[in-house]
């Protein structure tokens, strides 16, 4: 575990009380950046929880990152439940937000509530994220918020609608589209979201959205003039060296570290170096 007292990168951790949606709002009000990452498993969640990351998103990006799918569309509620439960078990401080996966809320409000109930009761989610600003999305947000559920919106590039976008990742590239985006974000805020993720939007337009909303706007590929940033954990750690979109900065070389460790392990087993005496048990150590 990292030493909490020695690294200035960890930010102020005094108190270490669980992060709530009100803390995120207070950060926006103070102009303090919110920091988030995705996470899909218990061991990573435990590490993240020792840092000053504010919230963790169990994103449906787990479809590609953890399951090797080419999109988020095959991700089901069953997947989300397993991964959310694993992540929430590893968190005591960071807020745990889980994605409502593809078509998990559109069929009817009762299906939406049933899935939300599972994600919160079995998956340990403390808040749920819903993509888009369709009438169905807005009425689901209203109903969830009315039931006391914290909901995060997601605008700009929304991966569950990838077939509608085609190859166009960057969204709202004109002033008119920017105005539409602002109105969509305002509709989500009126519906009651506590925050909005903005994905793949030019900096100036994202800044306009963040200014127009009183709730925090969290960007990914949306520049620096929003209220916080989120990245996919494996991307920021450098676990996929061939994935180099412009918006990504890697803060580690985990792929290289893992590969190097595995080469050393294979080498030591082959050379008879591992296991050594220190890693072996001997009957003399266990008198019968
Ligand atoms: O699923 C996900 O990881 C996301 C983030 C990219 C915001 O929605």
JSON list of N, CA and C in Angstrom, two decimals, residues 109-173:
[
{"chain": "A", "resi": 109, "resn": "UNK", "atom": "N", "xyz": [-40.45, 1.58, -17.10]},
{"chain": "A", "resi": 109, "resn": "UNK", "atom": "CA", "xyz": [-39.90, 2.07, -15.83]},
{"chain": "A", "resi": 109, "resn": "UNK", "atom": "C", "xyz": [-39.75, 0.94, -14.83]},
{"chain": "A", "resi": 110, "resn": "UNK", "atom": "N", "xyz": [-40.66, -0.06, -14.91]},
{"chain": "A", "resi": 110, "resn": "UNK", "atom": "CA", "xyz": [-40.53, -1.13, -13.91]},
{"chain": "A", "resi": 110, "resn": "UNK", "atom": "C", "xyz": [-39.27, -1.96, -14.17]},
{"chain": "A", "resi": 111, "resn": "UNK", "atom": "N", "xyz": [-38.93, -2.19, -15.46]},
{"chain": "A", "resi": 111, "resn": "UNK", "atom": "CA", "xyz": [-37.66, -2.88, -15.77]},
{"chain": "A", "resi": 111, "resn": "UNK", "atom": "C", "xyz": [-36.49, -2.02, -15.29]},
{"chain": "A", "resi": 112, "resn": "UNK", "atom": "N", "xyz": [-36.58, -0.71, -15.55]},
{"chain": "A", "resi": 112, "resn": "UNK", "atom": "CA", "xyz": [-35.50, 0.20, -15.15]},
{"chain": "A", "resi": 112, "resn": "UNK", "atom": "C", "xyz": [-35.30, 0.14, -13.63]},
{"chain": "A", "resi": 113, "resn": "UNK", "atom": "N", "xyz": [-36.40, 0.18, -12.89]},
{"chain": "A", "resi": 113, "resn": "UNK", "atom": "CA", "xyz": [-36.29, 0.15, -11.42]},
{"chain": "A", "resi": 113, "resn": "UNK", "atom": "C", "xyz": [-35.74, -1.18, -10.94]},
{"chain": "A", "resi": 114, "resn": "UNK", "atom": "N", "xyz": [-36.17, -2.27, -11.56]},
{"chain": "A", "resi": 114, "resn": "UNK", "atom": "CA", "xyz": [-35.69, -3.59, -11.16]},
{"chain": "A", "resi": 114, "resn": "UNK", "atom": "C", "xyz": [-34.16, -3.66, -11.37]},
{"chain": "A", "resi": 115, "resn": "UNK", "atom": "N", "xyz": [-33.70, -3.18, -12.52]},
{"chain": "A", "resi": 115, "resn": "UNK", "atom": "CA", "xyz": [-32.26, -3.21, -12.80]},
{"chain": "A", "resi": 115, "resn": "UNK", "atom": "C", "xyz": [-31.48, -2.27, -11.87]},
{"chain": "A", "resi": 116, "resn": "UNK", "atom": "N", "xyz": [-32.07, -1.11, -11.61]},
{"chain": "A", "resi": 116, "resn": "UNK", "atom": "CA", "xyz": [-31.42, -0.17, -10.69]},
{"chain": "A", "resi": 116, "resn": "UNK", "atom": "C", "xyz": [-31.33, -0.80, -9.29]},
{"chain": "A", "resi": 117, "resn": "UNK", "atom": "N", "xyz": [-32.41, -1.46, -8.90]},
{"chain": "A", "resi": 117, "resn": "UNK", "atom": "CA", "xyz": [-32.43, -2.10, -7.57]},
{"chain": "A", "resi": 117, "resn": "UNK", "atom": "C", "xyz": [-31.32, -3.14, -7.47]},
{"chain": "A", "resi": 118, "resn": "UNK", "atom": "N", "xyz": [-31.17, -3.95, -8.52]},
{"chain": "A", "resi": 118, "resn": "UNK", "atom": "CA", "xyz": [-30.12, -4.98, -8.50]},
{"chain": "A", "resi": 118, "resn": "UNK", "atom": "C", "xyz": [-28.73, -4.33, -8.44]},
{"chain": "A", "resi": 119, "resn": "UNK", "atom": "N", "xyz": [-28.52, -3.30, -9.27]},
{"chain": "A", "resi": 119, "resn": "UNK", "atom": "CA", "xyz": [-27.19, -2.68, -9.29]},
{"chain": "A", "resi": 119, "resn": "UNK", "atom": "C", "xyz": [-26.83, -2.08, -7.93]},
{"chain": "A", "resi": 120, "resn": "UNK", "atom": "N", "xyz": [-27.84, -1.56, -7.24]},
{"chain": "A", "resi": 120, "resn": "UNK", "atom": "CA", "xyz": [-27.54, -0.95, -5.94]},
{"chain": "A", "resi": 120, "resn": "UNK", "atom": "C", "xyz": [-27.52, -1.98, -4.82]},
{"chain": "A", "resi": 121, "resn": "UNK", "atom": "N", "xyz": [-28.46, -2.92, -4.83]},
{"chain": "A", "resi": 121, "resn": "UNK", "atom": "CA", "xyz": [-28.51, -3.88, -3.72]},
{"chain": "A", "resi": 121, "resn": "UNK", "atom": "C", "xyz": [-27.48, -4.99, -3.86]},
{"chain": "A", "resi": 122, "resn": "UNK", "atom": "N", "xyz": [-27.33, -5.53, -5.06]},
{"chain": "A", "resi": 122, "resn": "UNK", "atom": "CA", "xyz": [-26.36, -6.63, -5.24]},
{"chain": "A", "resi": 122, "resn": "UNK", "atom": "C", "xyz": [-25.01, -6.11, -5.71]},
{"chain": "A", "resi": 123, "resn": "UNK", "atom": "N", "xyz": [-25.03, -5.06, -6.54]},
{"chain": "A", "resi": 123, "resn": "UNK", "atom": "CA", "xyz": [-23.78, -4.56, -7.11]},
{"chain": "A", "resi": 123, "resn": "UNK", "atom": "C", "xyz": [-23.09, -3.52, -6.23]},
{"chain": "A", "resi": 124, "resn": "UNK", "atom": "N", "xyz": [-23.80, -3.02, -5.22]},
{"chain": "A", "resi": 124, "resn": "UNK", "atom": "CA", "xyz": [-23.18, -2.05, -4.31]},
{"chain": "A", "resi": 124, "resn": "UNK", "atom": "C", "xyz": [-23.00, -0.66, -4.91]},
{"chain": "A", "resi": 125, "resn": "UNK", "atom": "N", "xyz": [-23.66, -0.39, -6.05]},
{"chain": "A", "resi": 125, "resn": "UNK", "atom": "CA", "xyz": [-23.53, 0.95, -6.65]},
{"chain": "A", "resi": 125, "resn": "UNK", "atom": "C", "xyz": [-24.18, 1.99, -5.74]},
{"chain": "A", "resi": 126, "resn": "UNK", "atom": "N", "xyz": [-23.55, 3.16, -5.67]},
{"chain": "A", "resi": 126, "resn": "UNK", "atom": "CA", "xyz": [-24.12, 4.25, -4.88]},
{"chain": "A", "resi": 126, "resn": "UNK", "atom": "C", "xyz": [-24.80, 5.28, -5.79]},
{"chain": "A", "resi": 127, "resn": "UNK", "atom": "N", "xyz": [-24.51, 5.19, -7.07]},
{"chain": "A", "resi": 127, "resn": "UNK", "atom": "CA", "xyz": [-25.13, 6.07, -8.06]},
{"chain": "A", "resi": 127, "resn": "UNK", "atom": "C", "xyz": [-25.10, 5.34, -9.39]},
{"chain": "A", "resi": 128, "resn": "UNK", "atom": "N", "xyz": [-25.99, 5.74, -10.29]},
{"chain": "A", "resi": 128, "resn": "UNK", "atom": "CA", "xyz": [-26.10, 5.06, -11.59]},
{"chain": "A", "resi": 128, "resn": "UNK", "atom": "C", "xyz": [-25.90, 6.06, -12.71]},
{"chain": "A", "resi": 129, "resn": "UNK", "atom": "N", "xyz": [-25.30, 5.60, -13.80]},
{"chain": "A", "resi": 129, "resn": "UNK", "atom": "CA", "xyz": [-25.10, 6.49, -14.96]},
{"chain": "A", "resi": 129, "resn": "UNK", "atom": "C", "xyz": [-25.96, 6.01, -16.12]},
{"chain": "A", "resi": 130, "resn": "UNK", "atom": "N", "xyz": [-26.58, 6.99, -16.76]},
{"chain": "A", "resi": 130, "resn": "UNK", "atom": "CA", "xyz": [-27.46, 6.72, -17.90]},
{"chain": "A", "resi": 130, "resn": "UNK", "atom": "C", "xyz": [-26.98, 7.54, -19.09]},
{"chain": "A", "resi": 131, "resn": "UNK", "atom": "N", "xyz": [-26.87, 6.92, -20.25]},
{"chain": "A", "resi": 131, "resn": "UNK", "atom": "CA", "xyz": [-26.41, 7.65, -21.45]},
{"chain": "A", "resi": 131, "resn": "UNK", "atom": "C", "xyz": [-27.56, 8.38, -22.14]},
{"chain": "A", "resi": 132, "resn": "UNK", "atom": "N", "xyz": [-27.26, 9.56, -22.66]},
{"chain": "A", "resi": 132, "resn": "UNK", "atom": "CA", "xyz": [-28.17, 10.24, -23.56]},
{"chain": "A", "resi": 132, "resn": "UNK", "atom": "C", "xyz": [-29.15, 11.17, -22.88]},
{"chain": "A", "resi": 133, "resn": "UNK", "atom": "N", "xyz": [-29.96, 11.82, -23.74]},
{"chain": "A", "resi": 133, "resn": "UNK", "atom": "CA", "xyz": [-30.95, 12.78, -23.22]},
{"chain": "A", "resi": 133, "resn": "UNK", "atom": "C", "xyz": [-32.27, 12.59, -23.95]},
{"chain": "A", "resi": 134, "resn": "UNK", "atom": "N", "xyz": [-32.51, 11.36, -24.39]},
{"chain": "A", "resi": 134, "resn": "UNK", "atom": "CA", "xyz": [-33.80, 11.06, -25.04]},
{"chain": "A", "resi": 134, "resn": "UNK", "atom": "C", "xyz": [-34.92, 11.26, -24.02]},
{"chain": "A", "resi": 135, "resn": "UNK", "atom": "N", "xyz": [-36.14, 11.30, -24.49]},
{"chain": "A", "resi": 135, "resn": "UNK", "atom": "CA", "xyz": [-37.28, 11.44, -23.57]},
{"chain": "A", "resi": 135, "resn": "UNK", "atom": "C", "xyz": [-37.30, 10.30, -22.57]},
{"chain": "A", "resi": 136, "resn": "UNK", "atom": "N", "xyz": [-36.94, 9.08, -23.06]},
{"chain": "A", "resi": 136, "resn": "UNK", "atom": "CA", "xyz": [-36.91, 7.92, -22.14]},
{"chain": "A", "resi": 136, "resn": "UNK", "atom": "C", "xyz": [-35.83, 8.13, -21.07]},
{"chain": "A", "resi": 137, "resn": "UNK", "atom": "N", "xyz": [-34.66, 8.60, -21.52]},
{"chain": "A", "resi": 137, "resn": "UNK", "atom": "CA", "xyz": [-33.57, 8.82, -20.55]},
{"chain": "A", "resi": 137, "resn": "UNK", "atom": "C", "xyz": [-34.01, 9.86, -19.52]},
{"chain": "A", "resi": 138, "resn": "UNK", "atom": "N", "xyz": [-34.61, 10.96, -20.00]},
{"chain": "A", "resi": 138, "resn": "UNK", "atom": "CA", "xyz": [-35.00, 12.02, -19.07]},
{"chain": "A", "resi": 138, "resn": "UNK", "atom": "C", "xyz": [-36.07, 11.55, -18.09]},
{"chain": "A", "resi": 139, "resn": "UNK", "atom": "N", "xyz": [-37.06, 10.78, -18.59]},
{"chain": "A", "resi": 139, "resn": "UNK", "atom": "CA", "xyz": [-38.11, 10.35, -17.65]},
{"chain": "A", "resi": 139, "resn": "UNK", "atom": "C", "xyz": [-37.57, 9.31, -16.68]},
{"chain": "A", "resi": 140, "resn": "UNK", "atom": "N", "xyz": [-36.57, 8.52, -17.13]},
{"chain": "A", "resi": 140, "resn": "UNK", "atom": "CA", "xyz": [-35.96, 7.56, -16.20]},
{"chain": "A", "resi": 140, "resn": "UNK", "atom": "C", "xyz": [-35.19, 8.31, -15.12]},
{"chain": "A", "resi": 141, "resn": "UNK", "atom": "N", "xyz": [-34.44, 9.34, -15.54]},
{"chain": "A", "resi": 141, "resn": "UNK", "atom": "CA", "xyz": [-33.70, 10.14, -14.55]},
{"chain": "A", "resi": 141, "resn": "UNK", "atom": "C", "xyz": [-34.69, 10.72, -13.52]},
{"chain": "A", "resi": 142, "resn": "UNK", "atom": "N", "xyz": [-35.78, 11.30, -14.02]},
{"chain": "A", "resi": 142, "resn": "UNK", "atom": "CA", "xyz": [-36.76, 11.92, -13.10]},
{"chain": "A", "resi": 142, "resn": "UNK", "atom": "C", "xyz": [-37.29, 10.89, -12.11]},
{"chain": "A", "resi": 143, "resn": "UNK", "atom": "N", "xyz": [-37.67, 9.71, -12.64]},
{"chain": "A", "resi": 143, "resn": "UNK", "atom": "CA", "xyz": [-38.25, 8.67, -11.78]},
{"chain": "A", "resi": 143, "resn": "UNK", "atom": "C", "xyz": [-37.22, 8.17, -10.77]},
{"chain": "A", "resi": 144, "resn": "UNK", "atom": "N", "xyz": [-36.00, 7.94, -11.22]},
{"chain": "A", "resi": 144, "resn": "UNK", "atom": "CA", "xyz": [-34.94, 7.46, -10.30]},
{"chain": "A", "resi": 144, "resn": "UNK", "atom": "C", "xyz": [-34.68, 8.50, -9.20]},
{"chain": "A", "resi": 145, "resn": "UNK", "atom": "N", "xyz": [-34.54, 9.75, -9.63]},
{"chain": "A", "resi": 145, "resn": "UNK", "atom": "CA", "xyz": [-34.23, 10.81, -8.66]},
{"chain": "A", "resi": 145, "resn": "UNK", "atom": "C", "xyz": [-35.37, 10.92, -7.65]},
{"chain": "A", "resi": 146, "resn": "UNK", "atom": "N", "xyz": [-36.59, 10.80, -8.16]},
{"chain": "A", "resi": 146, "resn": "UNK", "atom": "CA", "xyz": [-37.77, 10.84, -7.30]},
{"chain": "A", "resi": 146, "resn": "UNK", "atom": "C", "xyz": [-37.74, 9.72, -6.26]},
{"chain": "A", "resi": 147, "resn": "UNK", "atom": "N", "xyz": [-37.12, 8.60, -6.66]},
{"chain": "A", "resi": 147, "resn": "UNK", "atom": "CA", "xyz": [-37.03, 7.44, -5.75]},
{"chain": "A", "resi": 147, "resn": "UNK", "atom": "C", "xyz": [-35.78, 7.52, -4.88]},
{"chain": "A", "resi": 148, "resn": "UNK", "atom": "N", "xyz": [-35.05, 8.61, -4.97]},
{"chain": "A", "resi": 148, "resn": "UNK", "atom": "CA", "xyz": [-33.88, 8.79, -4.09]},
{"chain": "A", "resi": 148, "resn": "UNK", "atom": "C", "xyz": [-32.58, 8.26, -4.67]},
{"chain": "A", "resi": 149, "resn": "UNK", "atom": "N", "xyz": [-32.59, 7.89, -5.95]},
{"chain": "A", "resi": 149, "resn": "UNK", "atom": "CA", "xyz": [-31.36, 7.36, -6.57]},
{"chain": "A", "resi": 149, "resn": "UNK", "atom": "C", "xyz": [-30.55, 8.53, -7.14]},
{"chain": "A", "resi": 150, "resn": "UNK", "atom": "N", "xyz": [-29.24, 8.50, -6.93]},
{"chain": "A", "resi": 150, "resn": "UNK", "atom": "CA", "xyz": [-28.36, 9.52, -7.52]},
{"chain": "A", "resi": 150, "resn": "UNK", "atom": "C", "xyz": [-28.04, 9.10, -8.95]},
{"chain": "A", "resi": 151, "resn": "UNK", "atom": "N", "xyz": [-28.27, 9.99, -9.91]},
{"chain": "A", "resi": 151, "resn": "UNK", "atom": "CA", "xyz": [-28.07, 9.65, -11.32]},
{"chain": "A", "resi": 151, "resn": "UNK", "atom": "C", "xyz": [-27.08, 10.60, -11.97]},
{"chain": "A", "resi": 152, "resn": "UNK", "atom": "N", "xyz": [-26.16, 9.99, -12.73]},
{"chain": "A", "resi": 152, "resn": "UNK", "atom": "CA", "xyz": [-25.19, 10.76, -13.51]},
{"chain": "A", "resi": 152, "resn": "UNK", "atom": "C", "xyz": [-25.61, 10.65, -14.99]},
{"chain": "A", "resi": 153, "resn": "UNK", "atom": "N", "xyz": [-25.54, 11.76, -15.71]},
{"chain": "A", "resi": 153, "resn": "UNK", "atom": "CA", "xyz": [-25.86, 11.72, -17.14]},
{"chain": "A", "resi": 153, "resn": "UNK", "atom": "C", "xyz": [-24.59, 11.49, -17.94]},
{"chain": "A", "resi": 154, "resn": "UNK", "atom": "N", "xyz": [-24.75, 11.29, -19.24]},
{"chain": "A", "resi": 154, "resn": "UNK", "atom": "CA", "xyz": [-23.59, 11.06, -20.12]},
{"chain": "A", "resi": 154, "resn": "UNK", "atom": "C", "xyz": [-23.98, 11.56, -21.51]},
{"chain": "A", "resi": 155, "resn": "UNK", "atom": "N", "xyz": [-23.29, 12.61, -21.97]},
{"chain": "A", "resi": 155, "resn": "UNK", "atom": "CA", "xyz": [-23.60, 13.23, -23.27]},
{"chain": "A", "resi": 155, "resn": "UNK", "atom": "C", "xyz": [-22.33, 13.32, -24.12]},
{"chain": "A", "resi": 156, "resn": "UNK", "atom": "N", "xyz": [-22.53, 13.83, -25.35]},
{"chain": "A", "resi": 156, "resn": "UNK", "atom": "CA", "xyz": [-21.43, 13.87, -26.32]},
{"chain": "A", "resi": 156, "resn": "UNK", "atom": "C", "xyz": [-21.42, 12.52, -27.01]},
{"chain": "A", "resi": 157, "resn": "UNK", "atom": "N", "xyz": [-20.25, 11.89, -27.07]},
{"chain": "A", "resi": 157, "resn": "UNK", "atom": "CA", "xyz": [-20.20, 10.53, -27.65]},
{"chain": "A", "resi": 157, "resn": "UNK", "atom": "C", "xyz": [-20.72, 9.56, -26.59]},
{"chain": "A", "resi": 158, "resn": "UNK", "atom": "N", "xyz": [-21.78, 8.88, -26.92]},
{"chain": "A", "resi": 158, "resn": "UNK", "atom": "CA", "xyz": [-22.38, 7.92, -25.99]},
{"chain": "A", "resi": 158, "resn": "UNK", "atom": "C", "xyz": [-22.24, 6.53, -26.62]},
{"chain": "A", "resi": 159, "resn": "UNK", "atom": "N", "xyz": [-21.30, 5.71, -26.11]},
{"chain": "A", "resi": 159, "resn": "UNK", "atom": "CA", "xyz": [-20.92, 4.48, -26.82]},
{"chain": "A", "resi": 159, "resn": "UNK", "atom": "C", "xyz": [-22.07, 3.50, -27.07]},
{"chain": "A", "resi": 160, "resn": "UNK", "atom": "N", "xyz": [-23.12, 3.53, -26.25]},
{"chain": "A", "resi": 160, "resn": "UNK", "atom": "CA", "xyz": [-24.24, 2.60, -26.50]},
{"chain": "A", "resi": 160, "resn": "UNK", "atom": "C", "xyz": [-24.97, 2.94, -27.80]},
{"chain": "A", "resi": 161, "resn": "UNK", "atom": "N", "xyz": [-24.75, 4.17, -28.32]},
{"chain": "A", "resi": 161, "resn": "UNK", "atom": "CA", "xyz": [-25.39, 4.56, -29.59]},
{"chain": "A", "resi": 161, "resn": "UNK", "atom": "C", "xyz": [-24.37, 4.57, -30.72]},
{"chain": "A", "resi": 162, "resn": "UNK", "atom": "N", "xyz": [-23.32, 3.77, -30.61]},
{"chain": "A", "resi": 162, "resn": "UNK", "atom": "CA", "xyz": [-22.20, 3.85, -31.56]},
{"chain": "A", "resi": 162, "resn": "UNK", "atom": "C", "xyz": [-22.65, 3.66, -33.00]},
{"chain": "A", "resi": 163, "resn": "UNK", "atom": "N", "xyz": [-23.66, 2.85, -33.24]},
{"chain": "A", "resi": 163, "resn": "UNK", "atom": "CA", "xyz": [-24.06, 2.62, -34.64]},
{"chain": "A", "resi": 163, "resn": "UNK", "atom": "C", "xyz": [-24.70, 3.86, -35.24]},
{"chain": "A", "resi": 164, "resn": "UNK", "atom": "N", "xyz": [-25.26, 4.73, -34.39]},
{"chain": "A", "resi": 164, "resn": "UNK", "atom": "CA", "xyz": [-25.83, 5.97, -34.90]},
{"chain": "A", "resi": 164, "resn": "UNK", "atom": "C", "xyz": [-24.73, 6.96, -35.25]},
{"chain": "A", "resi": 165, "resn": "UNK", "atom": "N", "xyz": [-23.63, 6.93, -34.51]},
{"chain": "A", "resi": 165, "resn": "UNK", "atom": "CA", "xyz": [-22.54, 7.89, -34.75]},
{"chain": "A", "resi": 165, "resn": "UNK", "atom": "C", "xyz": [-21.64, 7.49, -35.92]},
{"chain": "A", "resi": 166, "resn": "UNK", "atom": "N", "xyz": [-21.64, 6.22, -36.27]},
{"chain": "A", "resi": 166, "resn": "UNK", "atom": "CA", "xyz": [-20.70, 5.76, -37.30]},
{"chain": "A", "resi": 166, "resn": "UNK", "atom": "C", "xyz": [-19.28, 5.94, -36.80]},
{"chain": "A", "resi": 167, "resn": "UNK", "atom": "N", "xyz": [-18.41, 6.52, -37.66]},
{"chain": "A", "resi": 167, "resn": "UNK", "atom": "CA", "xyz": [-17.00, 6.68, -37.26]},
{"chain": "A", "resi": 167, "resn": "UNK", "atom": "C", "xyz": [-16.73, 8.04, -36.64]},
{"chain": "A", "resi": 168, "resn": "UNK", "atom": "N", "xyz": [-17.79, 8.83, -36.47]},
{"chain": "A", "resi": 168, "resn": "UNK", "atom": "CA", "xyz": [-17.65, 10.19, -35.94]},
{"chain": "A", "resi": 168, "resn": "UNK", "atom": "C", "xyz": [-17.59, 10.16, -34.41]},
{"chain": "A", "resi": 169, "resn": "UNK", "atom": "N", "xyz": [-16.37, 10.20, -33.86]},
{"chain": "A", "resi": 169, "resn": "UNK", "atom": "CA", "xyz": [-16.24, 10.16, -32.39]},
{"chain": "A", "resi": 169, "resn": "UNK", "atom": "C", "xyz": [-16.44, 11.54, -31.77]},
{"chain": "A", "resi": 170, "resn": "UNK", "atom": "N", "xyz": [-15.79, 12.56, -32.37]},
{"chain": "A", "resi": 170, "resn": "UNK", "atom": "CA", "xyz": [-15.91, 13.90, -31.81]},
{"chain": "A", "resi": 170, "resn": "UNK", "atom": "C", "xyz": [-17.32, 14.43, -32.08]},
{"chain": "A", "resi": 171, "resn": "UNK", "atom": "N", "xyz": [-17.97, 14.92, -31.04]},
{"chain": "A", "resi": 171, "resn": "UNK", "atom": "CA", "xyz": [-19.35, 15.39, -31.14]},
{"chain": "A", "resi": 171, "resn": "UNK", "atom": "C", "xyz": [-19.41, 16.91, -30.97]},
{"chain": "A", "resi": 172, "resn": "UNK", "atom": "N", "xyz": [-20.54, 17.49, -31.38]},
{"chain": "A", "resi": 172, "resn": "UNK", "atom": "CA", "xyz": [-20.80, 18.92, -31.18]},
{"chain": "A", "resi": 172, "resn": "UNK", "atom": "C", "xyz": [-19.65, 19.78, -31.70]},
{"chain": "A", "resi": 173, "resn": "UNK", "atom": "N", "xyz": [-19.32, 19.58, -32.96]},
{"chain": "A", "resi": 173, "resn": "UNK", "atom": "CA", "xyz": [-18.17, 20.29, -33.53]},
{"chain": "A", "resi": 173, "resn": "UNK", "atom": "C", "xyz": [-18.56, 21.66, -34.11]}
]
